[in-house]
Coordinates of C-alpha atoms in Angstrom, one line a residue:
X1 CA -7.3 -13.1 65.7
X2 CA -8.2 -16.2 64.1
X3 CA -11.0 -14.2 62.2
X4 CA -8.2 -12.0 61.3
X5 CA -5.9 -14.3 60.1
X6 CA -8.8 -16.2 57.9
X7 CA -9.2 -12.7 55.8
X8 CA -5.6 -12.3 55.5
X9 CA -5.7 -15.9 53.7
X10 CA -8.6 -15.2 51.7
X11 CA -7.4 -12.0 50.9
X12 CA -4.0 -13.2 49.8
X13 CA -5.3 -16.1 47.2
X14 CA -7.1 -13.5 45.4
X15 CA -4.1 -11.2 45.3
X16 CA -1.3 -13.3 44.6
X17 CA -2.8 -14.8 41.6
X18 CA -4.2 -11.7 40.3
X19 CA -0.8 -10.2 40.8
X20 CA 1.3 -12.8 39.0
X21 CA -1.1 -12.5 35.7
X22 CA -1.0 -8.4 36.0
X23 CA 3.0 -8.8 36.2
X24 CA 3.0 -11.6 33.2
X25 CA 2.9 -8.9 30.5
X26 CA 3.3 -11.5 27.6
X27 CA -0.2 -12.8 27.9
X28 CA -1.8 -9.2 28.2
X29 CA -5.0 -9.2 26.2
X30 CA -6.0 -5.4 24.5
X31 CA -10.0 -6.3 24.2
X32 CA -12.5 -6.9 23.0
X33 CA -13.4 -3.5 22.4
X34 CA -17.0 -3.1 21.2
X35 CA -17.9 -0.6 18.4
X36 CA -20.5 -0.4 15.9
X37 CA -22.6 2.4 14.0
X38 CA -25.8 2.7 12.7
X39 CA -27.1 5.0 9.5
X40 CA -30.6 5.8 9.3
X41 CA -31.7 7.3 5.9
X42 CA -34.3 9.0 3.8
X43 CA -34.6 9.4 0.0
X44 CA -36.6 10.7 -2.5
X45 CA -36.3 10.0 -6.4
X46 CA -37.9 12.4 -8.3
X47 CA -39.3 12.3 -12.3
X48 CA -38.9 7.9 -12.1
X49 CA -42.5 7.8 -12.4
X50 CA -44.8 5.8 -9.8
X51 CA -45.8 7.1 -6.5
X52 CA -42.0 8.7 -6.2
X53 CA -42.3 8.6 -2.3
X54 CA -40.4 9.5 0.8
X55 CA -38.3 5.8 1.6
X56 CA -36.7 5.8 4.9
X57 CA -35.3 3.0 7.0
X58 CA -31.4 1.6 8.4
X59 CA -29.0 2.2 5.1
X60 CA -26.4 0.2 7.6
X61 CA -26.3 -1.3 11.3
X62 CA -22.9 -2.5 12.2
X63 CA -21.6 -3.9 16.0
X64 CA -18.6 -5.9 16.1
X65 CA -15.8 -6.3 18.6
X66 CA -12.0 -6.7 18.5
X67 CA -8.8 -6.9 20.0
X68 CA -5.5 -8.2 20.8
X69 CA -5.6 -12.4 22.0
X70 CA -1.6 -12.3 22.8
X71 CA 0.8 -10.1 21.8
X72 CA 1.1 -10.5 17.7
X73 CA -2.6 -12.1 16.9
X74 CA -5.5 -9.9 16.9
X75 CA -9.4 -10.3 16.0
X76 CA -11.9 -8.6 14.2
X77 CA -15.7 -9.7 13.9
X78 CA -18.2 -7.6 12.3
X79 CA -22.1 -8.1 12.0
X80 CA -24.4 -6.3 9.9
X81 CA -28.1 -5.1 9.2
X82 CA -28.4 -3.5 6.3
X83 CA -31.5 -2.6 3.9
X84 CA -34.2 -2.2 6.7
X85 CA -36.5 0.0 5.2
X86 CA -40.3 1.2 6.3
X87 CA -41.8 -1.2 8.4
X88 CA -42.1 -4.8 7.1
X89 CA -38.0 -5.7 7.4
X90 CA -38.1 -4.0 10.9
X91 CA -40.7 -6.4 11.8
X92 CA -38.6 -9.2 10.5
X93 CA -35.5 -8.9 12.5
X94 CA -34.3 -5.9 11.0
X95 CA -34.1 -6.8 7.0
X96 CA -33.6 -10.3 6.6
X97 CA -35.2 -11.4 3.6
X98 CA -38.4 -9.5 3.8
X99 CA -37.6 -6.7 1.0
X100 CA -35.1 -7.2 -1.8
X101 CA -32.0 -5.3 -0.9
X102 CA -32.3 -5.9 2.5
X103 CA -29.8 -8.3 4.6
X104 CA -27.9 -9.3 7.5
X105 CA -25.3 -11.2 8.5
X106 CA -21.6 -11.9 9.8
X107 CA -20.0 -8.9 7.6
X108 CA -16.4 -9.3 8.6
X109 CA -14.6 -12.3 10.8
X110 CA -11.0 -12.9 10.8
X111 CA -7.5 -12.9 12.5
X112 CA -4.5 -11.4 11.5
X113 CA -1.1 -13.1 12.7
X114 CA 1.5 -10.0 13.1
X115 CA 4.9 -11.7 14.6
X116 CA 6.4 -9.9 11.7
X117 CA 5.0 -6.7 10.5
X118 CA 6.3 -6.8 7.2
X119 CA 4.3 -10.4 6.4
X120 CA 1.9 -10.2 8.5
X121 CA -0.9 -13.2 8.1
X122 CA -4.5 -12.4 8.1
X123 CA -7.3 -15.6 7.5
X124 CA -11.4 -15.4 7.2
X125 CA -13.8 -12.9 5.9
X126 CA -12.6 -9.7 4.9
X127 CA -12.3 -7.5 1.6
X128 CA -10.6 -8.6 -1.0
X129 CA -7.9 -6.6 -1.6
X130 CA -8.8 -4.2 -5.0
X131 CA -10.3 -0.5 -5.3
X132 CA -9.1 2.5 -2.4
X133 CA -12.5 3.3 -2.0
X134 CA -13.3 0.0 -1.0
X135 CA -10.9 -1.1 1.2
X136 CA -9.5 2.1 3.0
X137 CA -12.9 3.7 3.9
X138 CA -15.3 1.6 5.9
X139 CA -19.0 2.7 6.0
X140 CA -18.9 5.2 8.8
X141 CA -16.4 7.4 7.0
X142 CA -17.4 7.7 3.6
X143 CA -17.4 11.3 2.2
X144 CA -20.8 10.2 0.3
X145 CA -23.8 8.6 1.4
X146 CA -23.2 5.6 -1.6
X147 CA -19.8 4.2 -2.7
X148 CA -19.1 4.9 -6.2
X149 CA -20.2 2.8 -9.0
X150 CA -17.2 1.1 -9.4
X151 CA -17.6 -1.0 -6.5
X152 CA -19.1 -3.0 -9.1
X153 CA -16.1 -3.9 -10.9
X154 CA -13.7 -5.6 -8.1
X155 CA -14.6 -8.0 -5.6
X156 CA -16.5 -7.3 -2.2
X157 CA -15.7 -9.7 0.5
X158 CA -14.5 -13.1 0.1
X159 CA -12.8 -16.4 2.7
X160 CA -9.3 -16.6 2.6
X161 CA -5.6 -15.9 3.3
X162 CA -4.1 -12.9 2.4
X163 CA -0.1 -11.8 3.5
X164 CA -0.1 -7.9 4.2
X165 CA 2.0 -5.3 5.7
X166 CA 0.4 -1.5 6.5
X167 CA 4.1 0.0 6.5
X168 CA 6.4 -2.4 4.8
X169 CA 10.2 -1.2 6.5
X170 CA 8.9 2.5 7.3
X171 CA 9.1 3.5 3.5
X172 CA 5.0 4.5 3.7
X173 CA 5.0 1.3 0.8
X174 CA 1.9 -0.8 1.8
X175 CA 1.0 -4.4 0.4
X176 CA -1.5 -7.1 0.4
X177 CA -1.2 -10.1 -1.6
X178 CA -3.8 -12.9 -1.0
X179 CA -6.2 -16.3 -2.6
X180 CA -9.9 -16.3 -1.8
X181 CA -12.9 -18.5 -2.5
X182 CA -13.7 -18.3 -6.1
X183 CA -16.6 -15.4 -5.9
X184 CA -17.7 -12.8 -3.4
X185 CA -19.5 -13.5 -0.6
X186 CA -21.5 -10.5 -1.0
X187 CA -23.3 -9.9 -4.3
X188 CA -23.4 -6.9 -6.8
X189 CA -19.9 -6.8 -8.0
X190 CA -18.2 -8.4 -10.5
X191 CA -17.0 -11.6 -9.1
X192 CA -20.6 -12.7 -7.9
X193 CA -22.8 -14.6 -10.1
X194 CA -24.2 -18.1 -11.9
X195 CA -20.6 -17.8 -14.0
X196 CA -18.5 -17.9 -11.3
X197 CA -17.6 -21.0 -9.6
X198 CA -18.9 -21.6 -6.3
X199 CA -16.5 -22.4 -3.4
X200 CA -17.8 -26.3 -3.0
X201 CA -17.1 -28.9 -5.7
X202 CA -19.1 -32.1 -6.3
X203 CA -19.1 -35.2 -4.2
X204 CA -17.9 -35.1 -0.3
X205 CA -18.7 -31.7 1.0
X206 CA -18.4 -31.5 4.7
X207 CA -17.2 -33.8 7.7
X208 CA -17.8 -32.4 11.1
X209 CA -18.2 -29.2 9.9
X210 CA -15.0 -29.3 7.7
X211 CA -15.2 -28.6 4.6
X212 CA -13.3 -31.5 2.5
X213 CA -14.0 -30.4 -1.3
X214 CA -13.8 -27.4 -3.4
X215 CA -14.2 -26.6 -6.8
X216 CA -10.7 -26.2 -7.6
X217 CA -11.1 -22.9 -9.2
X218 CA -10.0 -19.8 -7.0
X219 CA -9.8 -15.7 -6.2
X220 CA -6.2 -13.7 -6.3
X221 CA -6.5 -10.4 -5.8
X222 CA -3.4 -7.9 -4.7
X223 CA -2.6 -4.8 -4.3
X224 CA 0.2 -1.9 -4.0
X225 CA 0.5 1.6 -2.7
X226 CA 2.4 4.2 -1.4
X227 CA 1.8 6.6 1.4
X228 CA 3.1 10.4 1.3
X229 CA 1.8 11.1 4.7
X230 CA -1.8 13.4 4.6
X231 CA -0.9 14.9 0.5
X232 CA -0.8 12.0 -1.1
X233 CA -1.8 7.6 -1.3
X234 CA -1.8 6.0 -4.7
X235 CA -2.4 2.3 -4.9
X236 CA -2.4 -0.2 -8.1
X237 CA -4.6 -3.5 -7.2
X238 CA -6.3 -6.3 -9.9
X239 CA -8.0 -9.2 -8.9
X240 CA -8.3 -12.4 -10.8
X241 CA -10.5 -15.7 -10.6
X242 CA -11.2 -19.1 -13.2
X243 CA -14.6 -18.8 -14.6
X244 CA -17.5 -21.8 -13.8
X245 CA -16.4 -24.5 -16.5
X246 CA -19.7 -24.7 -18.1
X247 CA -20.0 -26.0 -21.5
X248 CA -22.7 -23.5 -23.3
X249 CA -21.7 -20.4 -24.3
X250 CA -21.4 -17.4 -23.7
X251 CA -18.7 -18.4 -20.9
X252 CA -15.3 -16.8 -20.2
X253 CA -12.5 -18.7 -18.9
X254 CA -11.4 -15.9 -16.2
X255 CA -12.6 -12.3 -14.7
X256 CA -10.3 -9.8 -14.8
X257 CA -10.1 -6.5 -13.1
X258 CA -7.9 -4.2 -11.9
X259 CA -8.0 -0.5 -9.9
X260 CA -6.1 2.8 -9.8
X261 CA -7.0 5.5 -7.5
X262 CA -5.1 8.8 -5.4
X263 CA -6.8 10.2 -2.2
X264 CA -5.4 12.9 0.3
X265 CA -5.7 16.5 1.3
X266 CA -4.0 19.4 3.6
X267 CA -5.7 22.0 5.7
X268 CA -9.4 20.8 5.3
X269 CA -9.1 20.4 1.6
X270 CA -9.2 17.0 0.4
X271 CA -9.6 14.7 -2.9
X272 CA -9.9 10.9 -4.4
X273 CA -9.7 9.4 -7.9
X274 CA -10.0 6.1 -9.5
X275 CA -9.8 4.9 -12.1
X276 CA -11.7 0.9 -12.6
X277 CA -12.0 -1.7 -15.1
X278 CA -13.2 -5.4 -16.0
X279 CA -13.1 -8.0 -18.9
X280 CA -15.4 -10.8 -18.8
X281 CA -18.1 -9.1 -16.4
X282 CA -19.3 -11.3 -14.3
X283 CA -18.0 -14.3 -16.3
X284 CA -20.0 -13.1 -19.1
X285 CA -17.8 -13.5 -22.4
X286 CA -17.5 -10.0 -24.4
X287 CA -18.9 -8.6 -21.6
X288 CA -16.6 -5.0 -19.9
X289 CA -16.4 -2.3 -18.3
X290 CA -15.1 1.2 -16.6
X291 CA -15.5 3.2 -14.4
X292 CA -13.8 6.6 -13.2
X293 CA -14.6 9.3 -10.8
X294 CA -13.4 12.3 -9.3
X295 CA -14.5 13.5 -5.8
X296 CA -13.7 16.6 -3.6
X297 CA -14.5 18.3 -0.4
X298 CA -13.6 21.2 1.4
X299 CA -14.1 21.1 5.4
X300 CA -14.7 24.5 5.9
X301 CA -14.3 23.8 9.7
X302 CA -10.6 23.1 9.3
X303 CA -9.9 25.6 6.7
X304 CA -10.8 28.2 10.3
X305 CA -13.7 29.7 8.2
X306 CA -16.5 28.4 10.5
X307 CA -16.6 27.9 14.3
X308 CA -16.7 24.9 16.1
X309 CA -20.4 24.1 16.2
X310 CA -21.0 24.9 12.6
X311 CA -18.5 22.0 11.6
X312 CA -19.9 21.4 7.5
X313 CA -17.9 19.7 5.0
X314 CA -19.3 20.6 1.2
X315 CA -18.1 17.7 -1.3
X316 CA -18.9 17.4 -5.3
X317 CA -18.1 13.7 -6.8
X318 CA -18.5 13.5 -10.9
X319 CA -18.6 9.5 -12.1
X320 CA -18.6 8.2 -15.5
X321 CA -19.8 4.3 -15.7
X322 CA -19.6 2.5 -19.3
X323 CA -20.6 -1.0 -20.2
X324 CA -20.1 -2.8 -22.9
X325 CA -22.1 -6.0 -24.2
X326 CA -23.2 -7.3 -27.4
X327 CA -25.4 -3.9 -28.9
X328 CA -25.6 -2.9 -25.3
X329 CA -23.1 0.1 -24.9
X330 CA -23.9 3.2 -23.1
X331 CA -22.8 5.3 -20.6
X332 CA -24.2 6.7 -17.4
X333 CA -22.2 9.9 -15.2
X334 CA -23.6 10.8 -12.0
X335 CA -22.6 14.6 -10.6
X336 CA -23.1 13.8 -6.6
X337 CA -23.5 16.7 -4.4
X338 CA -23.5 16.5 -0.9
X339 CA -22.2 18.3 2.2
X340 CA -21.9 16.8 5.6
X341 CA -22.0 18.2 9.4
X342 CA -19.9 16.8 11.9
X343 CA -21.3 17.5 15.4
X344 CA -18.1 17.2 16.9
X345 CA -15.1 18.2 15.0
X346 CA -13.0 16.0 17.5
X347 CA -14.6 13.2 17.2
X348 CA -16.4 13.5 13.7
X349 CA -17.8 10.2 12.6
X350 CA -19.1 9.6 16.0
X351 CA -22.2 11.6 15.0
X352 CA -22.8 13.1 11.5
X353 CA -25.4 14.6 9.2
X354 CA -24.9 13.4 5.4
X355 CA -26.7 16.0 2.7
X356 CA -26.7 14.4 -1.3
X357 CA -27.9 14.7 -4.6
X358 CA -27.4 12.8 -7.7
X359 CA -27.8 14.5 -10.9
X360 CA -27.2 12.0 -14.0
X361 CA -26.3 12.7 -17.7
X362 CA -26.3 10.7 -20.6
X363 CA -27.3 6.5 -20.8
X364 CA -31.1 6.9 -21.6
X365 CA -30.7 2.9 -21.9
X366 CA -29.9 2.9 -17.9
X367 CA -33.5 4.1 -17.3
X368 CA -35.2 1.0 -18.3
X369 CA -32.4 -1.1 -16.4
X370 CA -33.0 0.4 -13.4
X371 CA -31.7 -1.2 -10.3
X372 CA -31.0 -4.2 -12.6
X373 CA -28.2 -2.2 -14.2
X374 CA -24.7 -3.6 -14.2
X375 CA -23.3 -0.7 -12.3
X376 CA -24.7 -1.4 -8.4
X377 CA -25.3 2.1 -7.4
X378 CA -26.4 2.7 -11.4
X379 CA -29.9 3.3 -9.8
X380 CA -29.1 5.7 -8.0
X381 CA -30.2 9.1 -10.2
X382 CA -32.7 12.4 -9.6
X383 CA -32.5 11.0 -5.8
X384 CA -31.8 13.5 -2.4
X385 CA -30.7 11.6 0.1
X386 CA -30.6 12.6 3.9
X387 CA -28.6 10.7 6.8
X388 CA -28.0 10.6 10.0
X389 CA -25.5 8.6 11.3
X390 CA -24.3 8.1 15.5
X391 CA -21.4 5.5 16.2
X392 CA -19.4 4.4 19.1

C-alpha cells in the first residue's frame, strides 16, 4: 500500500504540472520546426574556350528552424552552404573560402512581432524588400535553376527593421516598409561595394558586443502589391541608400533603384514579369542600368495531359540586361530553357529535377567581362545546367 501510494505521488507531480501548462494555451509554442534543402548541380559551358568541362558540386545547402515563441512573435533562422563545387570546398567545410563563389554562413535570422497583423514588426537579417522574384520565391521554388539578372539591381539581404503586413484588412493589398544597414550583407547587387558606406563609423565600435557607432548613412527600401488570388500579384518596390562620402571622384551621393513585376497562373499555366532599374550602380556616378524579363511555364501535369508519375513542367524565360557607363554600353539577353520534374505532384519541391539552357544574343563586350560583368548571373551563357534538388 505504501508502495502504492508512493507511485500515486510520483505519478501525480509529473501530471499535475504537465497538465496546468497543456491547459495554459497562451504560452503554447508552435516549433521549432526544422527544414532545409539541398541543390546538387552540374554544368557545362560550351564554345567559352579553355578545357570547357563538366563542373558539379552543392549550387545551395539550406537547414534552418522556426516557429511560434508565444502567441504573436515568431522566429526564423536560416544557414547556408552555397558554392561547394568538385572537391577542394567539400574538403573545406563545404565551400568556405576555398573557391571564389563559394560561401557559407547565417543566411537568414530574425523575428517578426505580429500583435497586429496589419503592422506587424519584423527585426534582423532578411531581404530587403525590392524585386518579386527576389523576395516571394525562396531557392527551393524557383521555376529556373538561376534568378534573373536583375537580382543585380536591388538589394539582397541586409540588418534591420522593417513594418509589414501579408494581407493588410483582407483587401489581398500587401506592404513592407523598412531601414536597413547601409549595404547588403550579401554581395553581387547593387547596394554592395567600396562606394557604399559600411554599417560601422569611426571611433567607438563595440561594447560588450553592442554595437555603439555607425556611419550615419542608411538603406530604405519598400514595397507595394496587390493580390488577385492565383491570376494575378503586381508589386511596385524601390530601395534607397546615401553613398560612402568620399572625396575623389567618380562618387554618387545615393543609389537608386526601383522594381515592377506581375506573376500568376490558372490550371497549370503560369507567368512572371519585371521590369528593374538603377542610377548610380553600385555608387558609381553615371553609372545605370535595366533589366527586364519574361518567363512562362506550362505544368503539363495539372493541365491533366500527363499522369501522375510523369509530373514535367516545360518553362522558357527571355531577359534583356543593359548597362550603361562611360563608352561602356551594351546589352546582353539570355533565352533560358528549362523544364522541370516533380516526383511528387503533391508535394513538388520536396524532390525535383531542374533541366536548363541559356542561349545569349547580342553584348559581344559581355564576353571579355565574364563573371566580372555587372549583371550577377551575366556569366551565365552557352551553359546546360542539370539539378537535382530533395528538401524537407
Amino acid at each position: 500500500m505504501k508502495k502504492n501510494l508512493i507511485a500515486l505521488a510520483v505519478a501525480a507531480a509529473i501530471i499535475a504540472p504537465v497538465s496546468a501548462i497543456a491547459a495554459d494555451n497562451s504560452n503554447a509554442n508552435t516549433g521549432p520546426v526544422v527544414f532545409g534543402y539541398a541543390q546538387i548541380t552540374g554544368s557545362q559551358q560550351f564554345g567559352t574556350g579553355g578545357s570547357q568541362g563538366l563542373v558539379f558540386g552543392a549550387h545551395r545547402i539550406r537547414l534552418g528552424f522556426k516557429g511560434e515563441a508565444v502567441p504573436g512573435v515568431s522566429y526564423f533562422f536560416q544557414y547556408k552552404w552555397d558554392g561547394a563545387w568538385q572537391s577542394t570546398p567539400l574538403n573545406n567545410t563545404l565551400g568556405i573560402g576555398a573557391i571564389p563563389g563559394s560561401s557559407s554562413g547565417v543566411q537568414d535570422a530574425y523575428i517578426n512581432f505580429a500583435f497586429i497583423p496589419e503592422v506587424q514588426l519584423q527585426v534582423g537579417k532578411f531581404r530587403v524588400p525590392v524585386g518579386l522574384e527576389r523576395t516571394q520565391y525562396s531557392g527551393n521554388n524557383l521555376l529556373f535553376i538561376q534568378r534573373s539578372m536583375n537580382q543585380s539591381l536591388g538589394a539582397n539581404r541586409s540588418a534591420g527593421v522593417m513594418f509589414h503586413s501579408p494581407d493588410l484588412m483582407n483587401t489581398g493589398v500587401y506592404y513592407s516598409l523598412g531601414i536597413f544597414d547601409n549595404h547588403s550583407l550579401d554581395g553581387n547587387d547593387a547596394f554592395n561595394s567600396g562606394n557604399v558606406a559600411l554599417p560601422v563609423g569611426a571611433g567607438q565600435t563595440a561594447v560588450g558586443g553592442v554595437l555603439t557607432n555607425g556611419s550615419g548613412q542608411y538603406l530604405f527600401g519598400g514595397m507595394v502589391g496587390y493580390k488577385m488570388g492565383p491570376l494575378l500579384n503586381v508589386e511596385l518596390s524601390g530601395a534607397r541608400a546615401a553613398a560612402a562620402k568620399y572625396t575623389a571622384l567618380p562618387a554618387s551621393k545615393e543609389i537608386d533603384s526601383w522594381n515592377v513585376g506581375a506573376n500568376g497562373g490558372l490550371m497549370g499555366l503560369k507567368y512572371m514579369a519585371e521590369y528593374s532599374a538603377v542610377t548610380s550602380y553600385q555608387g558609381i556616378e553615371g553609372a545605370n542600368a535595366q533589366d527586364w524579363y519574361v518567363a512562362l511555364a506550362a505544368n503539363l501535369h495539372q493541365m491533366t495531359l500527363t499522369p501522375d508519375w510523369l509530373d514535367i513542367e516545360p518553362a522558357v524565360r527571355y531577359e534583356s540586361f543593359r548597362y550603361r557607363y562611360g563608352a561602356f554600353n551594351s546589352t546582353l539577353g539570355n533565352t533560358t530553357l528549362g523544364v522541370n520534374y516533380y516526383v511528387n505532384p503533391n508535394n513538388p519541391y520536396a524532390a525535383r529535377v531542374q533541366l536548363n539552357y541559356v542561349i545569349p544574343n547580342g553584348g559581344g563586350a559581355w564576353r571579355a567581362v565574364g563573371s566580372n560583368s555587372p549583371a550577377s548571373n551575366g556569366y551565365l551563357y552557352n551553359t546546360l545546367a542539370l539539378q537535382f534538388q530533395a528538401g524537407f
